[in-house]
Short mmCIF file of C-alpha atoms in Angstrom, two decimals:
data_model
loop_
_atom_site.label_atom_id
_atom_site.label_comp_id
_atom_site.label_asym_id
_atom_site.label_seq_id
_atom_site.Cartn_x
_atom_site.Cartn_y
_atom_site.Cartn_z
CA MET O 1 96.80 -36.39 24.75
CA ARG O 2 100.04 -36.37 26.78
CA ILE O 3 102.04 -33.15 27.15
CA LEU O 4 105.58 -32.74 28.49
CA LEU O 5 106.49 -29.28 29.79
CA VAL O 6 110.20 -28.61 30.39
CA SER O 7 111.36 -25.57 32.38
CA TYR O 8 114.39 -24.51 34.40
CA GLY O 9 112.12 -22.13 36.32
CA ASP O 10 111.09 -22.60 39.94
CA ILE O 11 107.37 -23.23 40.38
CA GLU O 12 107.24 -21.40 43.72
CA TYR O 13 108.63 -18.11 42.39
CA ASP O 14 107.95 -18.26 38.65
CA GLY O 15 104.57 -16.79 37.74
CA ARG O 16 104.71 -17.48 34.01
CA LEU O 17 105.63 -21.12 34.62
CA ARG O 18 102.60 -21.47 36.89
CA SER O 19 100.44 -19.95 34.16
CA LEU O 20 101.78 -22.35 31.53
CA ILE O 21 101.06 -25.27 33.86
CA ASP O 22 97.49 -24.01 34.35
CA VAL O 23 96.93 -23.63 30.61
CA PHE O 24 98.37 -26.94 29.45
CA SER O 25 96.76 -28.88 32.32
CA GLN O 26 93.45 -27.97 30.68
CA MET O 27 94.57 -29.30 27.28
CA GLY O 28 95.68 -32.81 28.18
CA GLU O 29 97.56 -35.01 30.64
CA LEU O 30 100.40 -32.73 31.71
CA VAL O 31 103.78 -34.05 32.81
CA SER O 32 106.31 -31.41 33.84
CA PHE O 33 109.97 -31.22 34.81
CA SER O 34 111.23 -28.04 36.45
CA ARG O 35 112.98 -26.71 39.52
CA GLY O 36 111.20 -26.46 42.85
CA LYS O 37 110.43 -28.21 46.12
CA SER O 38 107.58 -30.47 45.02
CA PRO O 39 106.18 -31.66 41.66
CA ILE O 40 102.73 -30.64 40.45
CA ASN O 41 101.48 -34.25 40.29
CA GLU O 42 102.62 -37.85 40.70
CA THR O 43 103.88 -38.12 37.10
CA SER O 44 105.94 -34.91 37.21
CA ASP O 45 109.30 -34.19 38.82
CA VAL O 46 111.44 -31.33 40.08
CA CYS O 47 115.11 -30.88 40.92
CA ASN O 48 117.45 -28.17 42.15
CA LEU O 49 120.55 -29.18 40.24
CA PRO O 50 123.13 -27.05 38.40
CA TYR O 51 122.10 -26.49 34.79
CA TYR O 52 124.52 -28.99 33.23
CA ARG O 53 123.16 -31.76 35.47
CA PHE O 54 119.58 -30.61 34.90
CA ILE O 55 120.02 -31.22 31.16
CA GLY O 56 120.95 -34.87 31.63
CA LYS O 57 118.25 -35.55 34.19
CA VAL O 58 115.39 -34.04 32.18
CA ILE O 59 116.43 -36.00 29.06
CA ARG O 60 116.38 -39.27 31.04
CA PHE O 61 113.04 -38.28 32.57
CA ALA O 62 111.51 -37.65 29.13
CA LYS O 63 112.67 -41.03 27.81
CA GLU O 64 111.32 -42.85 30.88
CA LYS O 65 107.94 -41.09 30.92
CA GLY O 66 107.36 -40.92 27.15
CA PRO O 67 105.87 -41.04 24.63
CA PHE O 68 104.37 -37.54 24.45
CA ASP O 69 102.13 -35.88 21.88
CA TRP O 70 103.24 -32.33 22.66
CA LEU O 71 106.53 -30.96 23.93
CA VAL O 72 106.38 -27.51 25.58
CA LEU O 73 109.68 -25.69 26.15
CA ASP O 74 109.64 -22.83 28.63
CA ASN O 75 112.32 -20.19 28.10
CA ARG O 76 115.88 -20.39 26.75
CA LYS O 77 117.33 -22.96 29.15
CA ALA O 78 114.76 -25.51 28.03
CA THR O 79 115.93 -25.33 24.40
CA ILE O 80 119.16 -27.36 24.74
CA PRO O 81 117.53 -30.42 26.37
CA GLY O 82 114.47 -29.72 24.21
CA MET O 83 116.40 -30.30 20.98
CA ILE O 84 117.57 -33.70 22.24
CA ILE O 85 114.16 -34.68 23.65
CA ARG O 86 112.57 -33.73 20.32
CA LYS O 87 114.75 -36.32 18.54
CA LYS O 88 114.46 -39.00 21.22
CA VAL O 89 110.72 -38.80 21.97
CA ARG O 90 109.46 -37.43 18.61
CA PRO O 91 106.38 -35.49 19.76
CA SER O 92 103.80 -34.50 17.14
CA ILE O 93 104.02 -30.82 18.09
CA VAL O 94 106.77 -28.72 19.68
CA ILE O 95 105.73 -25.48 21.34
CA GLN O 96 108.37 -22.96 22.40
CA ASP O 97 107.49 -20.21 24.86
CA CYS O 98 109.90 -17.26 24.57
CA ARG O 99 109.16 -15.25 27.68
CA GLU O 100 112.11 -12.91 27.07
CA LEU O 101 113.48 -11.16 23.98
CA TYR O 102 117.25 -11.26 24.24
CA LEU O 103 118.98 -10.29 20.99
CA ILE O 104 122.48 -11.62 20.38
CA ARG O 105 123.86 -8.17 19.47
CA GLU O 106 122.59 -6.73 22.77
CA VAL O 107 123.67 -9.37 25.31
CA LYS O 108 127.20 -9.06 26.70
CA HIS O 109 128.25 -12.45 28.03
CA PHE O 110 129.40 -15.36 25.89
CA THR O 111 126.99 -17.81 27.55
CA SER O 112 124.09 -15.42 26.86
CA LYS O 113 125.07 -15.24 23.19
CA ILE O 114 125.11 -19.04 23.04
CA GLY O 115 121.66 -19.04 24.66
CA CYS O 116 120.39 -16.65 21.98
CA LEU O 117 121.67 -18.95 19.22
CA PHE O 118 119.93 -22.01 20.69
CA GLU O 119 116.68 -20.12 21.26
CA LYS O 120 116.63 -18.81 17.68
CA ARG O 121 117.42 -22.24 16.25
CA MET O 122 114.72 -23.93 18.33
CA ALA O 123 112.17 -21.26 17.38
CA GLN O 124 112.84 -22.02 13.71
CA LYS O 125 112.25 -25.74 14.33
CA ALA O 126 109.23 -25.40 16.63
CA ASP O 127 105.70 -25.86 15.30
CA VAL O 128 104.36 -23.06 17.49
CA VAL O 129 106.25 -20.12 18.96
CA VAL O 130 104.71 -18.08 21.77
CA CYS O 131 105.87 -14.70 23.07
CA ALA O 132 104.69 -12.33 25.77
CA ASN O 133 103.24 -9.30 23.94
CA GLN O 134 102.30 -8.01 20.50
CA GLU O 135 105.26 -5.64 20.28
CA ARG O 136 107.69 -8.53 20.73
CA ALA O 137 105.88 -10.75 18.24
CA VAL O 138 106.63 -8.34 15.39
CA ILE O 139 110.31 -8.06 16.34
CA MET O 140 110.73 -11.83 16.80
CA GLN O 141 109.32 -12.73 13.42
CA ARG O 142 111.86 -10.45 11.77
CA GLU O 143 114.86 -11.22 13.99
CA TYR O 144 114.36 -15.01 14.05
CA ASN O 145 113.35 -15.30 10.35
CA LEU O 146 110.08 -17.01 11.27
CA ILE O 147 107.46 -17.88 8.66
CA ARG O 148 104.57 -17.05 11.01
CA THR O 149 104.16 -14.32 13.59
CA PRO O 150 104.47 -15.82 17.10
CA LEU O 151 101.30 -16.22 19.15
CA THR O 152 100.94 -13.77 22.01
CA TYR O 153 100.29 -14.95 25.56
CA GLU O 154 100.76 -12.07 27.96
CA ASN O 155 101.94 -12.67 31.50
CA LEU O 156 98.38 -12.85 32.79
CA ARG O 157 99.12 -14.20 36.20
CA MET O 158 97.24 -14.07 39.45
CA LEU O 159 98.76 -14.61 42.88
CA LYS O 160 97.37 -17.43 45.01
CA TYR O 161 97.74 -18.74 48.53
CA GLU O 162 99.56 -22.05 48.18
CA SER O 163 97.99 -23.72 51.23
CA VAL O 164 95.39 -23.25 53.94
CA ASP O 165 97.87 -21.81 56.42
CA SER O 166 99.99 -19.77 53.96
CA GLU O 167 97.86 -16.65 54.45
CA ALA O 168 98.22 -16.86 58.22
CA LYS O 169 102.00 -17.24 57.92
CA ALA O 170 102.12 -14.29 55.52
CA ARG O 171 100.10 -12.15 57.92
CA LEU O 172 102.61 -12.75 60.72
CA LYS O 173 105.45 -11.56 58.50
CA ILE O 174 103.76 -8.61 56.78
CA ASP O 175 101.50 -7.04 59.46
CA PRO O 176 104.43 -5.51 61.42
CA LEU O 177 105.35 -3.55 58.27
CA LEU O 178 101.91 -1.94 57.89
CA PHE O 179 100.94 1.43 59.35
CA ASP O 180 97.58 3.19 59.42
CA ASN O 181 96.63 6.33 57.50
CA GLU O 182 99.23 5.91 54.78
CA VAL O 183 99.01 5.22 51.06
CA ARG O 184 100.90 1.95 50.61
CA ILE O 185 102.89 1.76 47.38
CA VAL O 186 104.58 -1.47 46.27
CA SER O 187 107.39 -2.06 43.78
CA THR O 188 108.44 -5.67 43.17
CA SER O 189 111.74 -4.80 41.47
CA GLY O 190 113.68 -4.52 44.71
CA CYS O 191 116.20 -1.69 44.89
CA SER O 192 117.02 -2.00 41.18
CA ILE O 193 118.79 1.10 39.88
CA GLU O 194 118.51 -0.13 36.27
CA ARG O 195 114.74 0.07 36.77
CA THR O 196 115.09 3.59 38.23
CA ASN O 197 114.00 2.82 41.78
CA ASP O 198 116.48 5.49 42.88
CA VAL O 199 114.34 8.01 40.97
CA LEU O 200 111.21 6.56 42.57
CA VAL O 201 112.62 6.88 46.10
CA SER O 202 114.04 10.38 45.47
CA ASN O 203 110.71 11.67 44.15
CA LEU O 204 108.62 10.14 46.91
CA SER O 205 108.92 13.45 48.79
CA LYS O 206 106.87 15.08 45.99
CA VAL O 207 103.90 12.80 46.59
CA LYS O 208 101.11 14.69 48.35
CA GLY O 209 100.00 13.13 51.61
CA PRO O 210 101.46 10.41 53.84
CA CYS O 211 102.69 7.35 51.98
CA ARG O 212 105.05 4.41 52.45
CA LEU O 213 106.94 2.57 49.72
CA TYR O 214 107.64 -1.17 49.93
CA LEU O 215 110.57 -2.39 47.81
CA VAL O 216 110.01 -6.12 47.32
CA GLY O 217 112.51 -8.39 45.58
CA ASP O 218 116.17 -9.31 45.42
CA SER O 219 118.74 -6.51 45.39
CA SER O 220 122.50 -6.31 45.27
CA GLU O 221 124.34 -4.75 48.20
CA LYS O 222 125.39 -1.89 45.91
CA GLU O 223 121.76 -1.18 45.03
CA LYS O 224 120.64 -1.30 48.67
CA LEU O 225 123.45 1.10 49.59
CA ARG O 226 122.34 3.59 46.93
CA ILE O 227 118.75 3.56 48.23
CA GLN O 228 119.94 3.89 51.83
CA GLU O 229 122.07 6.90 50.87
CA ILE O 230 118.99 8.63 49.47
CA LEU O 231 117.06 7.83 52.64
CA LYS O 232 119.81 9.35 54.79
CA ASP O 233 119.50 12.62 52.89
CA GLU O 234 115.69 12.49 52.86
CA LYS O 235 114.89 11.43 56.43
CA GLN O 236 111.15 12.08 56.07
CA LEU O 237 110.76 9.35 53.44
CA LYS O 238 109.09 6.13 54.54
CA VAL O 239 110.58 3.21 52.65
CA GLU O 240 110.67 -0.47 53.60
CA ILE O 241 113.32 -2.62 51.89
CA VAL O 242 111.44 -5.89 52.21
CA GLY O 243 113.53 -8.30 50.13
CA ARG O 244 112.20 -11.41 48.48
CA LEU O 245 108.68 -12.60 49.31
CA ASN O 246 107.03 -15.86 48.35
CA GLN O 247 103.72 -15.87 46.49
CA ALA O 248 101.50 -15.87 49.59
CA GLU O 249 103.47 -13.11 51.31
CA LEU O 250 103.31 -10.89 48.24
CA LYS O 251 99.59 -11.54 47.78
CA TYR O 252 98.91 -10.59 51.38
CA LEU O 253 100.98 -7.39 51.12
CA LEU O 254 99.16 -6.36 47.94
CA SER O 255 95.80 -7.06 49.57
CA LYS O 256 96.71 -4.39 52.14
CA SER O 257 98.18 -1.89 49.66
CA HIS O 258 96.87 0.81 47.33
CA ILE O 259 99.14 1.36 44.30
CA GLY O 260 101.58 -0.84 42.37
CA ILE O 261 104.74 0.40 40.67
CA VAL O 262 105.70 -1.32 37.41
CA ASN O 263 109.10 -0.16 36.21
CA TYR O 264 111.58 -1.35 33.61
CA GLY O 265 114.68 0.13 32.03
CA GLN O 266 114.77 1.11 28.37
CA TYR O 267 118.39 0.20 27.65
CA ASP O 268 117.74 -2.88 25.46
CA THR O 269 114.92 -4.41 23.44
CA ASN O 270 113.94 -6.95 26.09
CA ASN O 271 113.41 -4.27 28.73
CA LYS O 272 112.01 -1.58 26.46
CA LEU O 273 109.36 -3.98 25.15
CA CYS O 274 108.78 -5.44 28.61
CA ALA O 275 106.13 -8.11 29.14
CA SER O 276 105.20 -7.50 32.73
CA GLY O 277 103.65 -10.17 34.88
CA LYS O 278 104.05 -7.73 37.76
CA LEU O 279 101.49 -5.48 36.09
CA TYR O 280 98.85 -8.20 36.08
CA GLU O 281 99.66 -9.32 39.62
CA PHE O 282 98.84 -5.79 40.79
CA LEU O 283 95.70 -5.47 38.65
CA PHE O 284 94.27 -8.84 39.69
CA GLU O 285 94.69 -7.75 43.31
CA GLY O 286 92.65 -4.62 42.49
CA LEU O 287 95.53 -2.11 42.56
CA PRO O 288 95.87 0.79 40.09
CA VAL O 289 99.42 1.20 38.80
CA VAL O 290 102.05 3.79 38.01
CA THR O 291 104.45 2.57 35.33
CA THR O 292 107.45 3.69 33.34
CA THR O 293 106.80 4.76 29.74
CA ASN O 294 107.90 1.53 28.05
CA PRO O 295 105.61 1.11 25.01
CA PRO O 296 103.63 -1.97 26.21
CA LEU O 297 103.05 -0.45 29.68
CA LYS O 298 102.08 2.94 28.27
CA ARG O 299 99.71 1.27 25.80
CA ILE O 300 97.86 -0.65 28.52
CA CYS O 301 97.61 2.43 30.77
CA GLU O 302 96.23 4.57 27.96
CA GLU O 303 93.85 1.96 26.51
CA SER O 304 92.45 0.65 29.79
CA GLU O 305 93.03 3.64 32.12
CA VAL O 306 94.23 1.37 34.92
CA GLY O 307 97.02 3.78 35.84
CA ILE O 308 99.51 6.37 34.65
CA ALA O 309 102.81 5.99 32.78
CA ASP O 310 105.30 8.42 34.30
CA ASP O 311 109.09 8.01 34.36
CA LEU O 312 109.35 10.47 37.27
CA TYR O 313 106.63 8.62 39.22
CA PHE O 314 105.39 11.45 41.45
CA ASN O 315 103.02 13.04 38.91
CA GLY O 316 101.49 9.65 38.24
CA LEU O 317 101.22 8.83 41.93
CA ASN O 318 99.54 12.16 42.70
CA GLU O 319 97.11 11.69 39.82
CA VAL O 320 96.13 8.17 40.93
CA ILE O 321 95.79 9.22 44.58
CA ASN O 322 93.64 12.24 43.67
CA LYS O 323 91.29 10.14 41.53
CA TYR O 324 91.69 6.85 43.35
CA ASP O 325 88.06 5.68 43.13
CA TYR O 326 88.06 6.32 39.38
CA TYR O 327 91.17 4.22 38.82
CA LYS O 328 89.95 1.46 41.13
CA THR O 329 86.78 1.25 39.04
CA LYS O 330 88.81 1.04 35.83
CA VAL O 331 90.89 -1.77 37.31
CA GLN O 332 87.75 -3.72 38.21
CA MET O 333 86.45 -3.25 34.67
CA PHE O 334 89.79 -4.45 33.27
CA ILE O 335 89.75 -7.55 35.47
#
């Protein structure tokens, strides 16, 4: 069986895309087209083109490499070329993975509204629709007028070292940021204010015992400035604004850390019903978590006891630190 996977994600930085590649590689001969530096195999391809040029190139690629038995579409930007490929190549089964849950009445920009229309239309035509958690599946069936409830595939992703020397390179970058006798806390949402990292930084002073927070991920200058203003007022706080890390660098940092922060806003359906790959990245590295109280995060914390849901962060952090061995054991059981 031959499977074509189409994605506008970047393999190096996109955890769910890597998971989809792992899954479908086990189900048949996988051919993929995505963004990135190098393809996954000799029959796949990557590009780093603007979206409008990506559409044309992936359609030509599908026609050249076809026929295919299955067509797998990853995320909204795969739906436009996916509709054309579906007619040109005529696969037996079309599978659409909806990693996000953007509702047309909630998005603000015209292009986002167009994206919502294409995603909904493709979901109605697809043979199988996949989403990222059970809370979203219920909403999607109603909002998209689907006959069947979407399948759930959570963002169960594990960080890996990409090459033999990637760990050594990561060590050179990360080791200077590590200090002894501190609880190392990592958030991978950068300086995001929408995800309340300003609250996290402000309340770090209420955490008992020495600790250091690492803010990993892209941030706007405005967001960085807000965090730096808090740090000026609270000079005793130890916060490292790390910026974006590749997979190996993040894995190495987590291997040297103690607690992961998983935080999302609750201002729209997509964020409120978050489907966090960050959560699983922390857990698979053995780290207990402190999360915001978004329903899926709170459910996992309560059911599996792998951490605490706390919108103010410091109560959860103190609880996990005080009973650290207990939570570490629960994480190992969950894994």
